């Protein structure tokens, strides 16, 4: 079952209070690392899977994309996208990414930001993405790091006084459903290994261009909890070419 | 300073009692995964960095390699290599891999098994390896996984009764020296992130062919502690082509 947590009132509102929701790309710690590996959008047809508020869609258009299709499972997210990041060259479409279908070689560029850990099966999706893309096109995504998703709760391990001891890893090779706590709400996510992420791409005709575990940027280090993010890898950014 | 732990009497003897020392490749849990991504050795000139007992050198020769150079920092390891895995097509050379030097394009294939985590700086070594290799050649290595090296001790985190709770990750983005306990002895190893391993290859002219976190093989699951190895990634195997 595809969970649509972002259409939950409480969750949606809490998400709206996050820095990345309020400030857009500049509020997302991984954005400097992601931007560096984005391809040239000039004249390109772009697909954004799990586009959320649409920040990356607008960025693509502002950087020359001919057209952008942003898709998301959440109606609430897309209504914010229309409002905050609407543009005549962007179409926002309500659809789970697992249910999308396009003719072969429809897009030049496929991007996805922090959405694949909500997808149960990566393999069929990666096969579809490869098929939808033109040869030579770029596929760039971020996802939660396998280290971050393995244990399940996505929380630090603390001592009796509430101080962080370390980050726990467990069940690494047991892929599948995890119940994480995000914004105080239980959310279903899917853990998969790094091997699965990367080799699935290689087996679907992609060559890997960059694999990056983004570190917190210098100018965000004074934000609460940010120095702790030097202690664990939370995200994975991959750029690949078909 | 390059540590030469394997020439320490006590450590060397304990190493000799391990399954991988006694049984060779068949005693190494990651061997089935590594073997799958090894290239065709037929007629190739091979370099094995940190060859230890020389099991992989002999395997290369048995699979058609024209010549193999096995290098290691430990005299004791190389004397076992000569004894157990000597062959007229194999030369064993005593040298730290950081100090090796060869003319450009000397080798077709470079392999290294579980040795790079003893090397302080991966970047200059990777640059050398790339330079020493012929275009189209394969570079295949295993190393301890960044998840395994990050915290430092390489031990599980236990409850008061000595039961494993989980595996701890910490200091992930702080690369460098760690003091691990291996075979009851303190050993200096070097932690580096996955980003560093993979992007260093990409930046030195390699394309990535396989990235594998080997799981314990089915037929070893009854060995003590082996099912626990499903809970954390201990090793990383990478195959790349120049």
PDB file of N, CA and C in Angstrom, chain B residues 86-161:
ATOM      1  N   UNK B  86      53.129 -20.042  -3.643  1.00  0.00           N
ATOM      2  CA  UNK B  86      54.197 -19.689  -4.568  1.00  0.00           C
ATOM      3  C   UNK B  86      53.908 -20.258  -5.962  1.00  0.00           C
ATOM      4  N   UNK B  87      54.392 -19.558  -6.979  1.00  0.00           N
ATOM      5  CA  UNK B  87      54.183 -20.013  -8.365  1.00  0.00           C
ATOM      6  C   UNK B  87      55.169 -19.261  -9.242  1.00  0.00           C
ATOM      7  N   UNK B  88      55.625 -19.895 -10.297  1.00  0.00           N
ATOM      8  CA  UNK B  88      56.637 -19.230 -11.123  1.00  0.00           C
ATOM      9  C   UNK B  88      56.110 -17.944 -11.782  1.00  0.00           C
ATOM     10  N   UNK B  89      54.817 -17.844 -11.940  1.00  0.00           N
ATOM     11  CA  UNK B  89      54.255 -16.630 -12.540  1.00  0.00           C
ATOM     12  C   UNK B  89      53.940 -15.536 -11.521  1.00  0.00           C
ATOM     13  N   UNK B  90      54.182 -15.838 -10.248  1.00  0.00           N
ATOM     14  CA  UNK B  90      53.915 -14.845  -9.196  1.00  0.00           C
ATOM     15  C   UNK B  90      55.218 -14.321  -8.609  1.00  0.00           C
ATOM     16  N   UNK B  91      55.330 -13.004  -8.549  1.00  0.00           N
ATOM     17  CA  UNK B  91      56.419 -12.396  -7.782  1.00  0.00           C
ATOM     18  C   UNK B  91      55.841 -11.750  -6.537  1.00  0.00           C
ATOM     19  N   UNK B  92      56.389 -12.101  -5.369  1.00  0.00           N
ATOM     20  CA  UNK B  92      55.976 -11.436  -4.134  1.00  0.00           C
ATOM     21  C   UNK B  92      57.018 -10.389  -3.776  1.00  0.00           C
ATOM     22  N   UNK B  93      56.549  -9.168  -3.529  1.00  0.00           N
ATOM     23  CA  UNK B  93      57.488  -8.070  -3.259  1.00  0.00           C
ATOM     24  C   UNK B  93      57.147  -7.365  -1.946  1.00  0.00           C
ATOM     25  N   UNK B  94      58.143  -7.188  -1.111  1.00  0.00           N
ATOM     26  CA  UNK B  94      57.969  -6.523   0.177  1.00  0.00           C
ATOM     27  C   UNK B  94      58.011  -5.011  -0.008  1.00  0.00           C
ATOM     28  N   UNK B  95      56.844  -4.378   0.147  1.00  0.00           N
ATOM     29  CA  UNK B  95      56.780  -2.919  -0.019  1.00  0.00           C
ATOM     30  C   UNK B  95      55.423  -2.410   0.444  1.00  0.00           C
ATOM     31  N   UNK B  96      55.399  -1.298   1.151  1.00  0.00           N
ATOM     32  CA  UNK B  96      54.117  -0.648   1.462  1.00  0.00           C
ATOM     33  C   UNK B  96      53.519  -0.153   0.157  1.00  0.00           C
ATOM     34  N   UNK B  97      52.222  -0.329  -0.010  1.00  0.00           N
ATOM     35  CA  UNK B  97      51.639   0.023  -1.312  1.00  0.00           C
ATOM     36  C   UNK B  97      51.749   1.515  -1.610  1.00  0.00           C
ATOM     37  N   UNK B  98      51.865   2.325  -0.552  1.00  0.00           N
ATOM     38  CA  UNK B  98      52.018   3.768  -0.755  1.00  0.00           C
ATOM     39  C   UNK B  98      53.376   4.097  -1.382  1.00  0.00           C
ATOM     40  N   UNK B  99      54.322   3.194  -1.268  1.00  0.00           N
ATOM     41  CA  UNK B  99      55.687   3.462  -1.754  1.00  0.00           C
ATOM     42  C   UNK B  99      55.981   2.814  -3.101  1.00  0.00           C
ATOM     43  N   UNK B 100      55.041   2.109  -3.647  1.00  0.00           N
ATOM     44  CA  UNK B 100      55.263   1.450  -4.941  1.00  0.00           C
ATOM     45  C   UNK B 100      55.350   2.480  -6.049  1.00  0.00           C
ATOM     46  N   UNK B 101      56.107   2.117  -7.070  1.00  0.00           N
ATOM     47  CA  UNK B 101      56.115   2.975  -8.250  1.00  0.00           C
ATOM     48  C   UNK B 101      56.322   2.117  -9.497  1.00  0.00           C
ATOM     49  N   UNK B 102      55.544   2.401 -10.522  1.00  0.00           N
ATOM     50  CA  UNK B 102      55.638   1.638 -11.779  1.00  0.00           C
ATOM     51  C   UNK B 102      55.510   2.598 -12.948  1.00  0.00           C
ATOM     52  N   UNK B 103      55.998   2.202 -14.084  1.00  0.00           N
ATOM     53  CA  UNK B 103      55.750   3.000 -15.289  1.00  0.00           C
ATOM     54  C   UNK B 103      54.249   3.047 -15.597  1.00  0.00           C
ATOM     55  N   UNK B 104      53.819   4.040 -16.330  1.00  0.00           N
ATOM     56  CA  UNK B 104      52.418   4.142 -16.744  1.00  0.00           C
ATOM     57  C   UNK B 104      51.993   2.870 -17.485  1.00  0.00           C
ATOM     58  N   UNK B 105      50.769   2.499 -17.271  1.00  0.00           N
ATOM     59  CA  UNK B 105      50.126   1.389 -18.002  1.00  0.00           C
ATOM     60  C   UNK B 105      50.887   0.067 -17.908  1.00  0.00           C
ATOM     61  N   UNK B 106      51.359  -0.252 -16.707  1.00  0.00           N
ATOM     62  CA  UNK B 106      52.085  -1.497 -16.479  1.00  0.00           C
ATOM     63  C   UNK B 106      51.143  -2.697 -16.340  1.00  0.00           C
ATOM     64  N   UNK B 107      49.954  -2.472 -15.749  1.00  0.00           N
ATOM     65  CA  UNK B 107      49.073  -3.595 -15.411  1.00  0.00           C
ATOM     66  C   UNK B 107      47.722  -3.534 -16.135  1.00  0.00           C
ATOM     67  N   UNK B 108      47.171  -4.743 -16.366  1.00  0.00           N
ATOM     68  CA  UNK B 108      45.813  -4.833 -16.916  1.00  0.00           C
ATOM     69  C   UNK B 108      44.776  -4.823 -15.802  1.00  0.00           C
ATOM     70  N   UNK B 109      45.145  -5.450 -14.694  1.00  0.00           N
ATOM     71  CA  UNK B 109      44.193  -5.648 -13.604  1.00  0.00           C
ATOM     72  C   UNK B 109      44.887  -5.333 -12.276  1.00  0.00           C
ATOM     73  N   UNK B 110      44.210  -4.560 -11.443  1.00  0.00           N
ATOM     74  CA  UNK B 110      44.698  -4.328 -10.080  1.00  0.00           C
ATOM     75  C   UNK B 110      43.632  -4.827  -9.104  1.00  0.00           C
ATOM     76  N   UNK B 111      44.062  -5.648  -8.160  1.00  0.00           N
ATOM     77  CA  UNK B 111      43.133  -6.125  -7.136  1.00  0.00           C
ATOM     78  C   UNK B 111      43.708  -5.810  -5.753  1.00  0.00           C
ATOM     79  N   UNK B 112      42.805  -5.758  -4.779  1.00  0.00           N
ATOM     80  CA  UNK B 112      43.248  -5.560  -3.396  1.00  0.00           C
ATOM     81  C   UNK B 112      42.164  -6.080  -2.472  1.00  0.00           C
ATOM     82  N   UNK B 113      42.556  -6.929  -1.549  1.00  0.00           N
ATOM     83  CA  UNK B 113      41.572  -7.526  -0.641  1.00  0.00           C
ATOM     84  C   UNK B 113      41.807  -7.049   0.790  1.00  0.00           C
ATOM     85  N   UNK B 114      40.843  -6.298   1.310  1.00  0.00           N
ATOM     86  CA  UNK B 114      40.825  -5.887   2.719  1.00  0.00           C
ATOM     87  C   UNK B 114      42.142  -5.271   3.200  1.00  0.00           C
ATOM     88  N   UNK B 115      42.667  -4.373   2.420  1.00  0.00           N
ATOM     89  CA  UNK B 115      43.936  -3.730   2.780  1.00  0.00           C
ATOM     90  C   UNK B 115      43.838  -2.199   2.801  1.00  0.00           C
ATOM     91  N   UNK B 116      42.915  -1.617   2.036  1.00  0.00           N
ATOM     92  CA  UNK B 116      42.897  -0.147   1.909  1.00  0.00           C
ATOM     93  C   UNK B 116      42.549   0.575   3.211  1.00  0.00           C
ATOM     94  N   UNK B 117      41.893  -0.119   4.128  1.00  0.00           N
ATOM     95  CA  UNK B 117      41.580   0.551   5.409  1.00  0.00           C
ATOM     96  C   UNK B 117      42.820   0.681   6.295  1.00  0.00           C
ATOM     97  N   UNK B 118      43.945   0.153   5.832  1.00  0.00           N
ATOM     98  CA  UNK B 118      45.213   0.405   6.536  1.00  0.00           C
ATOM     99  C   UNK B 118      45.980   1.569   5.909  1.00  0.00           C
ATOM    100  N   UNK B 119      45.434   2.120   4.841  1.00  0.00           N
ATOM    101  CA  UNK B 119      46.126   3.187   4.111  1.00  0.00           C
ATOM    102  C   UNK B 119      45.569   4.547   4.526  1.00  0.00           C
ATOM    103  N   UNK B 120      46.465   5.447   4.870  1.00  0.00           N
ATOM    104  CA  UNK B 120      46.034   6.746   5.389  1.00  0.00           C
ATOM    105  C   UNK B 120      45.367   7.604   4.310  1.00  0.00           C
ATOM    106  N   UNK B 121      46.020   7.734   3.173  1.00  0.00           N
ATOM    107  CA  UNK B 121      45.495   8.595   2.110  1.00  0.00           C
ATOM    108  C   UNK B 121      45.121   7.773   0.883  1.00  0.00           C
ATOM    109  N   UNK B 122      43.847   7.743   0.580  1.00  0.00           N
ATOM    110  CA  UNK B 122      43.391   6.936  -0.548  1.00  0.00           C
ATOM    111  C   UNK B 122      43.590   7.657  -1.877  1.00  0.00           C
ATOM    112  N   UNK B 123      43.499   8.964  -1.839  1.00  0.00           N
ATOM    113  CA  UNK B 123      43.500   9.722  -3.098  1.00  0.00           C
ATOM    114  C   UNK B 123      44.788   9.525  -3.905  1.00  0.00           C
ATOM    115  N   UNK B 124      45.968   9.767  -3.314  1.00  0.00           N
ATOM    116  CA  UNK B 124      47.190   9.571  -4.115  1.00  0.00           C
ATOM    117  C   UNK B 124      47.378   8.131  -4.566  1.00  0.00           C
ATOM    118  N   UNK B 125      46.941   7.191  -3.754  1.00  0.00           N
ATOM    119  CA  UNK B 125      47.044   5.781  -4.141  1.00  0.00           C
ATOM    120  C   UNK B 125      46.153   5.488  -5.351  1.00  0.00           C
ATOM    121  N   UNK B 126      44.907   5.974  -5.300  1.00  0.00           N
ATOM    122  CA  UNK B 126      43.981   5.750  -6.417  1.00  0.00           C
ATOM    123  C   UNK B 126      44.513   6.395  -7.703  1.00  0.00           C
ATOM    124  N   UNK B 127      45.121   7.553  -7.553  1.00  0.00           N
ATOM    125  CA  UNK B 127      45.706   8.226  -8.724  1.00  0.00           C
ATOM    126  C   UNK B 127      46.837   7.387  -9.304  1.00  0.00           C
ATOM    127  N   UNK B 128      47.677   6.839  -8.422  1.00  0.00           N
ATOM    128  CA  UNK B 128      48.756   5.958  -8.879  1.00  0.00           C
ATOM    129  C   UNK B 128      48.201   4.725  -9.587  1.00  0.00           C
ATOM    130  N   UNK B 129      47.232   4.080  -8.954  1.00  0.00           N
ATOM    131  CA  UNK B 129      46.659   2.859  -9.532  1.00  0.00           C
ATOM    132  C   UNK B 129      46.133   3.147 -10.935  1.00  0.00           C
ATOM    133  N   UNK B 130      45.416   4.242 -11.065  1.00  0.00           N
ATOM    134  CA  UNK B 130      44.877   4.605 -12.377  1.00  0.00           C
ATOM    135  C   UNK B 130      46.007   4.777 -13.396  1.00  0.00           C
ATOM    136  N   UNK B 131      47.058   5.434 -12.989  1.00  0.00           N
ATOM    137  CA  UNK B 131      48.197   5.691 -13.882  1.00  0.00           C
ATOM    138  C   UNK B 131      48.904   4.391 -14.268  1.00  0.00           C
ATOM    139  N   UNK B 132      49.009   3.462 -13.332  1.00  0.00           N
ATOM    140  CA  UNK B 132      49.710   2.201 -13.579  1.00  0.00           C
ATOM    141  C   UNK B 132      48.914   1.254 -14.489  1.00  0.00           C
ATOM    142  N   UNK B 133      47.633   1.566 -14.656  1.00  0.00           N
ATOM    143  CA  UNK B 133      46.766   0.630 -15.388  1.00  0.00           C
ATOM    144  C   UNK B 133      46.595   1.001 -16.849  1.00  0.00           C
ATOM    145  N   UNK B 134      46.426  -0.051 -17.657  1.00  0.00           N
ATOM    146  CA  UNK B 134      46.117   0.181 -19.068  1.00  0.00           C
ATOM    147  C   UNK B 134      44.656   0.607 -19.209  1.00  0.00           C
ATOM    148  N   UNK B 135      44.364   1.445 -20.198  1.00  0.00           N
ATOM    149  CA  UNK B 135      42.958   1.819 -20.425  1.00  0.00           C
ATOM    150  C   UNK B 135      42.123   0.565 -20.675  1.00  0.00           C
ATOM    151  N   UNK B 136      40.948   0.533 -20.113  1.00  0.00           N
ATOM    152  CA  UNK B 136      40.080  -0.641 -20.256  1.00  0.00           C
ATOM    153  C   UNK B 136      40.299  -1.685 -19.184  1.00  0.00           C
ATOM    154  N   UNK B 137      41.368  -1.515 -18.408  1.00  0.00           N
ATOM    155  CA  UNK B 137      41.673  -2.488 -17.360  1.00  0.00           C
ATOM    156  C   UNK B 137      40.720  -2.404 -16.180  1.00  0.00           C
ATOM    157  N   UNK B 138      40.746  -3.443 -15.366  1.00  0.00           N
ATOM    158  CA  UNK B 138      39.820  -3.521 -14.233  1.00  0.00           C
ATOM    159  C   UNK B 138      40.545  -3.364 -12.895  1.00  0.00           C
ATOM    160  N   UNK B 139      39.879  -2.649 -12.017  1.00  0.00           N
ATOM    161  CA  UNK B 139      40.349  -2.438 -10.647  1.00  0.00           C
ATOM    162  C   UNK B 139      39.254  -2.955  -9.714  1.00  0.00           C
ATOM    163  N   UNK B 140      39.577  -4.001  -8.969  1.00  0.00           N
ATOM    164  CA  UNK B 140      38.586  -4.621  -8.088  1.00  0.00           C
ATOM    165  C   UNK B 140      39.159  -4.700  -6.679  1.00  0.00           C
ATOM    166  N   UNK B 141      38.422  -4.184  -5.722  1.00  0.00           N
ATOM    167  CA  UNK B 141      38.918  -4.260  -4.345  1.00  0.00           C
ATOM    168  C   UNK B 141      37.799  -4.471  -3.333  1.00  0.00           C
ATOM    169  N   UNK B 142      38.219  -5.028  -2.195  1.00  0.00           N
ATOM    170  CA  UNK B 142      37.340  -5.045  -1.023  1.00  0.00           C
ATOM    171  C   UNK B 142      38.018  -4.217   0.065  1.00  0.00           C
ATOM    172  N   UNK B 143      37.207  -3.639   0.912  1.00  0.00           N
ATOM    173  CA  UNK B 143      37.727  -2.887   2.059  1.00  0.00           C
ATOM    174  C   UNK B 143      36.684  -2.955   3.156  1.00  0.00           C
ATOM    175  N   UNK B 144      37.099  -2.644   4.356  1.00  0.00           N
ATOM    176  CA  UNK B 144      36.101  -2.572   5.412  1.00  0.00           C
ATOM    177  C   UNK B 144      35.129  -1.437   5.113  1.00  0.00           C
ATOM    178  N   UNK B 145      33.869  -1.698   5.370  1.00  0.00           N
ATOM    179  CA  UNK B 145      32.792  -0.758   5.051  1.00  0.00           C
ATOM    180  C   UNK B 145      32.900   0.491   5.941  1.00  0.00           C
ATOM    181  N   UNK B 146      32.631   1.655   5.387  1.00  0.00           N
ATOM    182  CA  UNK B 146      32.639   2.882   6.194  1.00  0.00           C
ATOM    183  C   UNK B 146      31.748   2.794   7.442  1.00  0.00           C
ATOM    184  N   UNK B 147      30.651   2.066   7.361  1.00  0.00           N
ATOM    185  CA  UNK B 147      29.807   1.864   8.554  1.00  0.00           C
ATOM    186  C   UNK B 147      30.584   1.106   9.625  1.00  0.00           C
ATOM    187  N   UNK B 148      31.426   0.189   9.192  1.00  0.00           N
ATOM    188  CA  UNK B 148      32.193  -0.652  10.116  1.00  0.00           C
ATOM    189  C   UNK B 148      33.374   0.106  10.727  1.00  0.00           C
ATOM    190  N   UNK B 149      33.918   1.060   9.990  1.00  0.00           N
ATOM    191  CA  UNK B 149      35.111   1.768  10.472  1.00  0.00           C
ATOM    192  C   UNK B 149      34.811   3.089  11.183  1.00  0.00           C
ATOM    193  N   UNK B 150      33.592   3.622  11.025  1.00  0.00           N
ATOM    194  CA  UNK B 150      33.305   4.982  11.498  1.00  0.00           C
ATOM    195  C   UNK B 150      33.516   5.149  13.005  1.00  0.00           C
ATOM    196  N   UNK B 151      32.870   4.341  13.793  1.00  0.00           N
ATOM    197  CA  UNK B 151      32.895   4.489  15.252  1.00  0.00           C
ATOM    198  C   UNK B 151      34.306   4.303  15.797  1.00  0.00           C
ATOM    199  N   UNK B 152      34.944   3.232  15.359  1.00  0.00           N
ATOM    200  CA  UNK B 152      36.343   3.033  15.736  1.00  0.00           C
ATOM    201  C   UNK B 152      36.642   1.654  16.287  1.00  0.00           C
ATOM    202  N   UNK B 153      35.917   1.237  17.313  1.00  0.00           N
ATOM    203  CA  UNK B 153      36.256  -0.032  17.965  1.00  0.00           C
ATOM    204  C   UNK B 153      35.877  -1.241  17.123  1.00  0.00           C
ATOM    205  N   UNK B 154      34.934  -1.069  16.207  1.00  0.00           N
ATOM    206  CA  UNK B 154      34.448  -2.154  15.350  1.00  0.00           C
ATOM    207  C   UNK B 154      33.744  -3.240  16.154  1.00  0.00           C
ATOM    208  N   UNK B 155      33.254  -2.894  17.327  1.00  0.00           N
ATOM    209  CA  UNK B 155      32.518  -3.875  18.117  1.00  0.00           C
ATOM    210  C   UNK B 155      31.042  -3.484  18.178  1.00  0.00           C
ATOM    211  N   UNK B 156      30.206  -4.468  18.446  1.00  0.00           N
ATOM    212  CA  UNK B 156      28.787  -4.237  18.652  1.00  0.00           C
ATOM    213  C   UNK B 156      28.582  -3.410  19.917  1.00  0.00           C
ATOM    214  N   UNK B 157      27.366  -2.901  20.081  1.00  0.00           N
ATOM    215  CA  UNK B 157      26.976  -2.264  21.329  1.00  0.00           C
ATOM    216  C   UNK B 157      26.096  -3.255  22.087  1.00  0.00           C
ATOM    217  N   UNK B 158      26.457  -3.520  23.352  1.00  0.00           N
ATOM    218  CA  UNK B 158      25.813  -4.589  24.117  1.00  0.00           C
ATOM    219  C   UNK B 158      24.959  -4.059  25.265  1.00  0.00           C
ATOM    220  N   UNK B 159      24.013  -4.881  25.706  1.00  0.00           N
ATOM    221  CA  UNK B 159      23.295  -4.547  26.942  1.00  0.00           C
ATOM    222  C   UNK B 159      24.090  -5.076  28.140  1.00  0.00           C
ATOM    223  N   UNK B 160      23.560  -4.869  29.336  1.00  0.00           N
ATOM    224  CA  UNK B 160      24.293  -5.218  30.557  1.00  0.00           C
ATOM    225  C   UNK B 160      24.560  -6.724  30.660  1.00  0.00           C
ATOM    226  N   UNK B 161      23.741  -7.518  29.966  1.00  0.00           N
ATOM    227  CA  UNK B 161      23.938  -8.976  30.010  1.00  0.00           C
ATOM    228  C   UNK B 161      24.846  -9.480  28.896  1.00  0.00           C
TER     229      UNK B 161
END
